[in-house]
């Protein structure tokens, strides 16, 4: 599943090809995504794209006639191709530009979405309005995490993966960040000291920023037909290593389910 870093790399990959371009047409081949693609997406025909923004794992395509909200779901991928490029299975929608190129969305599992909003959706749209701060901005800071956590019995791992608390900390990044911060993922969020949050917050930022950086260098060109964002290959200390030895102390890593998600940690290094 594309996580925040993959979505950000997608944004950086497609934005230069879209910004300041005029939309000639919207071609929908199959409306059946997570929600049916509304007829209203055609409102942007004739408009100029002014910006491609990311909020959590949503891409917001700003146009002079409203906003498109795009989510990659479980298996969605965006690429920019010449409009006459042969359509393949699961190419559900094209945003056709007057330049002769188009933004093409492929999604085999169809959990992605394409929606239209007349207003900027960050405050007005129900999918986006209740989201917590962006992890890579100053609005996500120690004070925020510490104050929101007070009184919470919830496990710290589940807490930092909650989109109302902070967006975009997916399972891999939560596992890795808690290992680096030396915090046991089962510990109650409300019982963790400010000093430990002071350690955790920059680690979460670094972990995500590093994934974006690696993605930017390893990912194929978004104008290539095979530009499929996947998980970035990066050195993982705990995720996917249950039962293997801790790279820091040599203890066998423990794997449990926490909030239905695979959780791997070291009982020695994480307290
Ligand atoms: Zn260890």
mmCIF file of C-alpha atoms and ligand atoms in Angstrom:
data_model
loop_
_atom_site.group_PDB
_atom_site.id
_atom_site.type_symbol
_atom_site.label_atom_id
_atom_site.label_comp_id
_atom_site.label_asym_id
_atom_site.label_seq_id
_atom_site.Cartn_x
_atom_site.Cartn_y
_atom_site.Cartn_z
ATOM 1 C CA UNK A 1 0.000 0.000 0.000
ATOM 2 C CA UNK A 2 1.434 3.419 -0.876
ATOM 3 C CA UNK A 3 2.351 5.268 2.323
ATOM 4 C CA UNK A 4 2.927 9.002 2.795
ATOM 5 C CA UNK A 5 6.486 8.939 1.357
ATOM 6 C CA UNK A 6 5.330 7.160 -1.809
ATOM 7 C CA UNK A 7 2.486 9.658 -2.222
ATOM 8 C CA UNK A 8 4.855 12.588 -1.727
ATOM 9 C CA UNK A 9 7.271 11.149 -4.286
ATOM 10 C CA UNK A 10 4.332 10.698 -6.693
ATOM 11 C CA UNK A 11 3.427 14.342 -6.135
ATOM 12 C CA UNK A 12 6.962 15.509 -6.832
ATOM 13 C CA UNK A 13 7.101 13.256 -9.889
ATOM 14 C CA UNK A 14 3.893 14.433 -11.533
ATOM 15 C CA UNK A 15 3.662 18.084 -10.413
ATOM 16 C CA UNK A 16 6.161 19.564 -12.917
ATOM 17 C CA UNK A 17 4.249 17.903 -15.781
ATOM 18 C CA UNK A 18 0.861 19.207 -14.616
ATOM 19 C CA UNK A 19 1.373 22.688 -13.232
ATOM 20 C CA UNK A 20 0.399 25.510 -15.606
ATOM 21 C CA UNK A 21 -1.084 22.986 -18.052
ATOM 22 C CA UNK A 22 -4.608 23.212 -19.392
ATOM 23 C CA UNK A 23 -7.042 20.314 -19.052
ATOM 24 C CA UNK A 24 -8.532 19.253 -22.394
ATOM 25 C CA UNK A 25 -10.677 16.372 -21.172
ATOM 26 C CA UNK A 26 -11.321 13.898 -18.378
ATOM 27 C CA UNK A 27 -11.702 10.360 -19.692
ATOM 28 C CA UNK A 28 -13.304 7.942 -17.252
ATOM 29 C CA UNK A 29 -13.174 4.278 -18.309
ATOM 30 C CA UNK A 30 -14.449 2.761 -15.073
ATOM 31 C CA UNK A 31 -16.170 4.798 -12.375
ATOM 32 C CA UNK A 32 -16.119 2.029 -9.793
ATOM 33 C CA UNK A 33 -13.359 3.121 -7.455
ATOM 34 C CA UNK A 34 -13.715 3.225 -3.664
ATOM 35 C CA UNK A 35 -16.491 5.742 -4.333
ATOM 36 C CA UNK A 36 -17.881 6.082 -7.853
ATOM 37 C CA UNK A 37 -15.999 8.790 -9.757
ATOM 38 C CA UNK A 38 -18.579 11.632 -9.842
ATOM 39 C CA UNK A 39 -19.647 13.337 -13.069
ATOM 40 C CA UNK A 40 -18.456 16.555 -11.392
ATOM 41 C CA UNK A 41 -14.801 15.713 -12.136
ATOM 42 C CA UNK A 42 -15.567 17.011 -15.643
ATOM 43 C CA UNK A 43 -15.990 20.493 -14.130
ATOM 44 C CA UNK A 44 -12.227 20.940 -14.556
ATOM 45 C CA UNK A 45 -12.306 20.545 -18.351
ATOM 46 C CA UNK A 46 -10.907 23.760 -19.790
ATOM 47 C CA UNK A 47 -9.302 24.763 -16.491
ATOM 48 C CA UNK A 48 -5.603 25.296 -15.850
ATOM 49 C CA UNK A 49 -3.789 23.299 -13.175
ATOM 50 C CA UNK A 50 -2.153 25.707 -10.752
ATOM 51 C CA UNK A 51 -0.656 23.394 -8.148
ATOM 52 C CA UNK A 52 -0.414 19.789 -6.984
ATOM 53 C CA UNK A 53 -0.564 19.575 -3.200
ATOM 54 C CA UNK A 54 -0.436 16.635 -0.789
ATOM 55 C CA UNK A 55 -2.461 16.426 2.422
ATOM 56 C CA UNK A 56 -1.924 13.164 4.346
ATOM 57 C CA UNK A 57 -2.133 10.540 1.590
ATOM 58 C CA UNK A 58 -4.438 12.635 -0.591
ATOM 59 C CA UNK A 59 -3.232 14.538 -3.620
ATOM 60 C CA UNK A 60 -5.114 17.765 -4.235
ATOM 61 C CA UNK A 61 -4.919 18.994 -7.805
ATOM 62 C CA UNK A 62 -5.680 22.719 -7.772
ATOM 63 C CA UNK A 63 -7.294 24.051 -10.940
ATOM 64 C CA UNK A 64 -8.828 27.366 -11.895
ATOM 65 C CA UNK A 65 -12.235 25.598 -11.754
ATOM 66 C CA UNK A 66 -12.021 23.705 -8.464
ATOM 67 C CA UNK A 67 -10.048 20.849 -6.966
ATOM 68 C CA UNK A 68 -9.564 17.175 -7.702
ATOM 69 C CA UNK A 69 -8.939 14.916 -4.719
ATOM 70 C CA UNK A 70 -6.962 11.800 -5.580
ATOM 71 C CA UNK A 71 -6.084 8.882 -3.301
ATOM 72 C CA UNK A 72 -3.995 5.910 -4.417
ATOM 73 C CA UNK A 73 -5.805 3.461 -2.130
ATOM 74 C CA UNK A 74 -4.112 0.059 -1.865
ATOM 75 C CA UNK A 75 -2.683 -0.293 -5.342
ATOM 76 C CA UNK A 76 -3.155 2.952 -7.265
ATOM 77 C CA UNK A 77 -0.413 4.492 -9.384
ATOM 78 C CA UNK A 78 -0.176 7.722 -11.344
ATOM 79 C CA UNK A 79 1.958 8.376 -14.350
ATOM 80 C CA UNK A 80 2.235 11.027 -17.002
ATOM 81 C CA UNK A 81 2.175 9.595 -20.518
ATOM 82 C CA UNK A 82 1.525 10.778 -24.081
ATOM 83 C CA UNK A 83 -2.273 10.696 -24.512
ATOM 84 C CA UNK A 84 -2.094 8.130 -27.323
ATOM 85 C CA UNK A 85 -0.252 5.620 -25.086
ATOM 86 C CA UNK A 86 -1.961 2.244 -25.269
ATOM 87 C CA UNK A 87 -4.471 1.814 -22.467
ATOM 88 C CA UNK A 88 -3.873 -1.257 -20.296
ATOM 89 C CA UNK A 89 -6.073 -3.109 -17.850
ATOM 90 C CA UNK A 90 -7.033 -1.057 -14.757
ATOM 91 C CA UNK A 91 -6.268 2.327 -16.403
ATOM 92 C CA UNK A 92 -9.472 3.817 -14.987
ATOM 93 C CA UNK A 93 -9.133 7.547 -15.591
ATOM 94 C CA UNK A 94 -7.086 10.016 -17.646
ATOM 95 C CA UNK A 95 -6.691 13.706 -17.013
ATOM 96 C CA UNK A 96 -5.968 14.784 -20.568
ATOM 97 C CA UNK A 97 -3.871 17.913 -21.065
ATOM 98 C CA UNK A 98 -3.858 20.163 -24.127
ATOM 99 C CA UNK A 99 -0.096 19.524 -24.328
ATOM 100 C CA UNK A 100 -0.696 16.014 -25.712
ATOM 101 C CA UNK A 101 0.153 14.352 -22.402
ATOM 102 C CA UNK A 102 -2.161 12.949 -19.791
ATOM 103 C CA UNK A 103 -2.147 11.953 -16.145
ATOM 104 C CA UNK A 104 -3.211 8.288 -16.131
ATOM 105 C CA UNK A 105 -4.460 6.453 -13.057
ATOM 106 C CA UNK A 106 -4.098 2.683 -12.815
ATOM 107 C CA UNK A 107 -5.594 0.841 -9.850
ATOM 108 C CA UNK A 108 -6.095 -2.947 -9.964
ATOM 109 C CA UNK A 109 -7.826 -3.198 -6.574
ATOM 110 C CA UNK A 110 -9.916 -0.010 -7.043
ATOM 111 C CA UNK A 111 -9.616 1.250 -3.446
ATOM 112 C CA UNK A 112 -8.332 4.571 -4.741
ATOM 113 C CA UNK A 113 -10.492 7.624 -5.310
ATOM 114 C CA UNK A 114 -10.979 10.605 -7.629
ATOM 115 C CA UNK A 115 -13.354 13.233 -6.303
ATOM 116 C CA UNK A 116 -14.178 16.860 -7.084
ATOM 117 C CA UNK A 117 -14.505 19.761 -4.662
ATOM 118 C CA UNK A 118 -15.452 23.331 -5.572
ATOM 119 C CA UNK A 119 -13.760 24.684 -2.434
ATOM 120 C CA UNK A 120 -10.303 23.824 -1.177
ATOM 121 C CA UNK A 121 -10.998 20.460 0.479
ATOM 122 C CA UNK A 122 -8.575 20.713 3.412
ATOM 123 C CA UNK A 123 -11.168 22.451 5.577
ATOM 124 C CA UNK A 124 -14.429 21.761 3.772
ATOM 125 C CA UNK A 125 -14.253 18.115 2.712
ATOM 126 C CA UNK A 126 -15.318 15.420 5.212
ATOM 127 C CA UNK A 127 -12.413 13.161 4.203
ATOM 128 C CA UNK A 128 -9.826 15.801 5.009
ATOM 129 C CA UNK A 129 -11.325 18.183 7.567
ATOM 130 C CA UNK A 130 -10.611 16.083 10.683
ATOM 131 C CA UNK A 131 -7.040 15.120 9.864
ATOM 132 C CA UNK A 132 -4.221 15.775 12.318
ATOM 133 C CA UNK A 133 -1.108 17.800 11.462
ATOM 134 C CA UNK A 134 1.329 16.939 8.696
ATOM 135 C CA UNK A 135 4.338 15.129 10.199
ATOM 136 C CA UNK A 136 6.909 17.123 8.254
ATOM 137 C CA UNK A 137 5.600 20.536 9.260
ATOM 138 C CA UNK A 138 6.089 22.514 12.471
ATOM 139 C CA UNK A 139 2.455 21.893 13.452
ATOM 140 C CA UNK A 140 3.577 18.374 14.371
ATOM 141 C CA UNK A 141 5.741 18.998 17.405
ATOM 142 C CA UNK A 142 6.483 17.752 20.922
ATOM 143 C CA UNK A 143 3.896 20.015 22.539
ATOM 144 C CA UNK A 144 1.153 18.715 20.240
ATOM 145 C CA UNK A 145 1.972 15.023 20.732
ATOM 146 C CA UNK A 146 2.498 15.377 24.465
ATOM 147 C CA UNK A 147 -0.707 17.319 25.144
ATOM 148 C CA UNK A 148 -2.916 15.155 22.907
ATOM 149 C CA UNK A 149 -1.552 11.998 24.561
ATOM 150 C CA UNK A 150 -2.385 12.970 28.168
ATOM 151 C CA UNK A 151 -4.914 10.593 29.672
ATOM 152 C CA UNK A 152 -4.721 8.207 26.696
ATOM 153 C CA UNK A 153 -4.564 4.500 27.597
ATOM 154 C CA UNK A 154 -4.028 3.607 23.935
ATOM 155 C CA UNK A 155 -0.723 1.937 22.993
ATOM 156 C CA UNK A 156 1.810 4.476 21.715
ATOM 157 C CA UNK A 157 2.112 2.678 18.373
ATOM 158 C CA UNK A 158 -1.641 2.785 17.737
ATOM 159 C CA UNK A 159 -1.653 6.407 18.936
ATOM 160 C CA UNK A 160 0.966 7.673 16.455
ATOM 161 C CA UNK A 161 -0.746 5.756 13.638
ATOM 162 C CA UNK A 162 -4.052 7.561 14.346
ATOM 163 C CA UNK A 163 -4.703 10.109 11.567
ATOM 164 C CA UNK A 164 -6.400 12.448 14.024
ATOM 165 C CA UNK A 165 -3.154 12.651 16.028
ATOM 166 C CA UNK A 166 -0.731 12.964 13.116
ATOM 167 C CA UNK A 167 -1.168 11.865 9.510
ATOM 168 C CA UNK A 168 0.977 9.544 7.472
ATOM 169 C CA UNK A 169 2.759 7.456 10.112
ATOM 170 C CA UNK A 170 2.090 4.076 8.527
ATOM 171 C CA UNK A 171 2.883 0.712 10.079
ATOM 172 C CA UNK A 172 6.461 0.434 8.812
ATOM 173 C CA UNK A 173 7.328 3.959 9.970
ATOM 174 C CA UNK A 174 5.672 3.499 13.377
ATOM 175 C CA UNK A 175 7.625 0.279 14.016
ATOM 176 C CA UNK A 176 10.924 1.790 12.920
ATOM 177 C CA UNK A 177 10.459 5.107 14.744
ATOM 178 C CA UNK A 178 9.600 3.456 18.069
ATOM 179 C CA UNK A 179 12.636 1.195 17.798
ATOM 180 C CA UNK A 180 14.928 4.158 17.129
ATOM 181 C CA UNK A 181 13.359 6.071 20.026
ATOM 182 C CA UNK A 182 13.702 3.057 22.364
ATOM 183 C CA UNK A 183 9.996 3.059 23.231
ATOM 184 C CA UNK A 184 8.012 -0.156 23.753
ATOM 185 C CA UNK A 185 5.126 -0.025 21.222
ATOM 186 C CA UNK A 186 2.662 -1.350 23.833
ATOM 187 C CA UNK A 187 3.319 1.437 26.336
ATOM 188 C CA UNK A 188 0.285 3.652 27.048
ATOM 189 C CA UNK A 189 0.620 6.955 25.146
ATOM 190 C CA UNK A 190 -0.548 8.899 28.208
ATOM 191 C CA UNK A 191 2.221 7.428 30.404
ATOM 192 C CA UNK A 192 5.103 8.528 28.204
ATOM 193 C CA UNK A 193 7.148 11.463 29.481
ATOM 194 C CA UNK A 194 7.731 14.695 27.612
ATOM 195 C CA UNK A 195 11.440 13.863 27.418
ATOM 196 C CA UNK A 196 10.665 10.674 25.511
ATOM 197 C CA UNK A 197 8.339 12.544 23.125
ATOM 198 C CA UNK A 198 11.185 14.993 22.577
ATOM 199 C CA UNK A 199 13.174 12.062 21.284
ATOM 200 C CA UNK A 200 10.343 10.477 19.284
ATOM 201 C CA UNK A 201 9.091 13.490 17.304
ATOM 202 C CA UNK A 202 12.332 14.243 15.414
ATOM 203 C CA UNK A 203 12.824 10.515 14.783
ATOM 204 C CA UNK A 204 9.398 10.242 13.110
ATOM 205 C CA UNK A 205 10.235 13.271 10.960
ATOM 206 C CA UNK A 206 13.642 11.867 9.998
ATOM 207 C CA UNK A 207 12.266 8.419 9.197
ATOM 208 C CA UNK A 208 9.624 9.827 6.836
ATOM 209 C CA UNK A 209 11.965 12.405 5.303
ATOM 210 C CA UNK A 210 14.569 9.727 4.622
ATOM 211 C CA UNK A 211 11.993 7.506 2.913
ATOM 212 C CA UNK A 212 10.926 10.408 0.682
ATOM 213 C CA UNK A 213 14.547 11.176 -0.151
ATOM 214 C CA UNK A 214 15.291 7.539 -1.001
ATOM 215 C CA UNK A 215 12.102 7.269 -3.020
ATOM 216 C CA UNK A 216 13.028 10.334 -4.996
ATOM 217 C CA UNK A 217 16.341 8.829 -6.013
ATOM 218 C CA UNK A 218 15.289 5.227 -6.603
ATOM 219 C CA UNK A 219 11.919 5.687 -8.257
ATOM 220 C CA UNK A 220 11.570 5.452 -11.997
ATOM 221 C CA UNK A 221 10.644 8.453 -14.079
ATOM 222 C CA UNK A 222 6.933 9.182 -13.764
ATOM 223 C CA UNK A 223 6.703 9.563 -17.516
ATOM 224 C CA UNK A 224 7.775 5.939 -17.988
ATOM 225 C CA UNK A 225 5.033 3.411 -18.615
ATOM 226 C CA UNK A 226 6.232 1.298 -15.702
ATOM 227 C CA UNK A 227 6.463 4.102 -13.138
ATOM 228 C CA UNK A 228 4.914 2.137 -10.316
ATOM 229 C CA UNK A 229 5.521 3.532 -6.873
ATOM 230 C CA UNK A 230 6.116 0.687 -4.449
ATOM 231 C CA UNK A 231 7.682 0.399 -1.044
ATOM 232 C CA UNK A 232 11.032 2.039 -1.028
ATOM 233 C CA UNK A 233 13.838 -0.301 -0.328
ATOM 234 C CA UNK A 234 15.429 0.957 2.807
ATOM 235 C CA UNK A 235 17.251 -0.596 5.675
ATOM 236 C CA UNK A 236 14.607 -1.658 8.179
ATOM 237 C CA UNK A 237 15.699 -2.357 11.738
ATOM 238 C CA UNK A 238 12.567 -4.145 12.972
ATOM 239 C CA UNK A 239 9.715 -4.158 10.451
ATOM 240 C CA UNK A 240 9.447 -7.595 8.821
ATOM 241 C CA UNK A 241 12.208 -8.964 11.094
ATOM 242 C CA UNK A 242 10.135 -10.713 13.792
ATOM 243 C CA UNK A 243 12.126 -13.635 15.292
ATOM 244 C CA UNK A 244 15.404 -12.312 13.873
ATOM 245 C CA UNK A 245 18.141 -10.781 16.004
ATOM 246 C CA UNK A 246 18.118 -7.138 17.080
ATOM 247 C CA UNK A 247 20.720 -5.216 15.083
ATOM 248 C CA UNK A 248 21.501 -3.160 18.177
ATOM 249 C CA UNK A 249 21.785 -5.722 21.022
ATOM 250 C CA UNK A 250 21.468 -9.202 19.493
ATOM 251 C CA UNK A 251 18.279 -10.107 21.384
ATOM 252 C CA UNK A 252 15.598 -11.977 19.408
ATOM 253 C CA UNK A 253 12.958 -9.507 18.152
ATOM 254 C CA UNK A 254 9.409 -10.097 19.308
ATOM 255 C CA UNK A 255 6.432 -9.961 16.950
ATOM 256 C CA UNK A 256 2.907 -9.252 18.192
ATOM 257 C CA UNK A 257 -0.369 -7.875 16.797
ATOM 258 C CA UNK A 258 -1.268 -4.427 18.033
ATOM 259 C CA UNK A 259 -4.423 -2.793 16.677
ATOM 260 C CA UNK A 260 -4.507 -5.626 14.123
ATOM 261 C CA UNK A 261 -1.137 -4.580 12.747
ATOM 262 C CA UNK A 262 2.125 -6.493 12.783
ATOM 263 C CA UNK A 263 4.357 -5.046 15.468
ATOM 264 C CA UNK A 264 8.001 -5.988 15.884
ATOM 265 C CA UNK A 265 10.160 -4.747 18.744
ATOM 266 C CA UNK A 266 13.102 -5.509 20.965
ATOM 267 C CA UNK A 267 12.304 -6.205 24.608
ATOM 268 C CA UNK A 268 15.809 -5.057 25.590
ATOM 269 C CA UNK A 269 16.123 -1.851 23.578
ATOM 270 C CA UNK A 270 12.514 -0.686 23.857
ATOM 271 C CA UNK A 271 11.093 0.007 27.286
HETATM 272 ZN ZN1 LIG B 1 17.762 -4.756 21.009
#
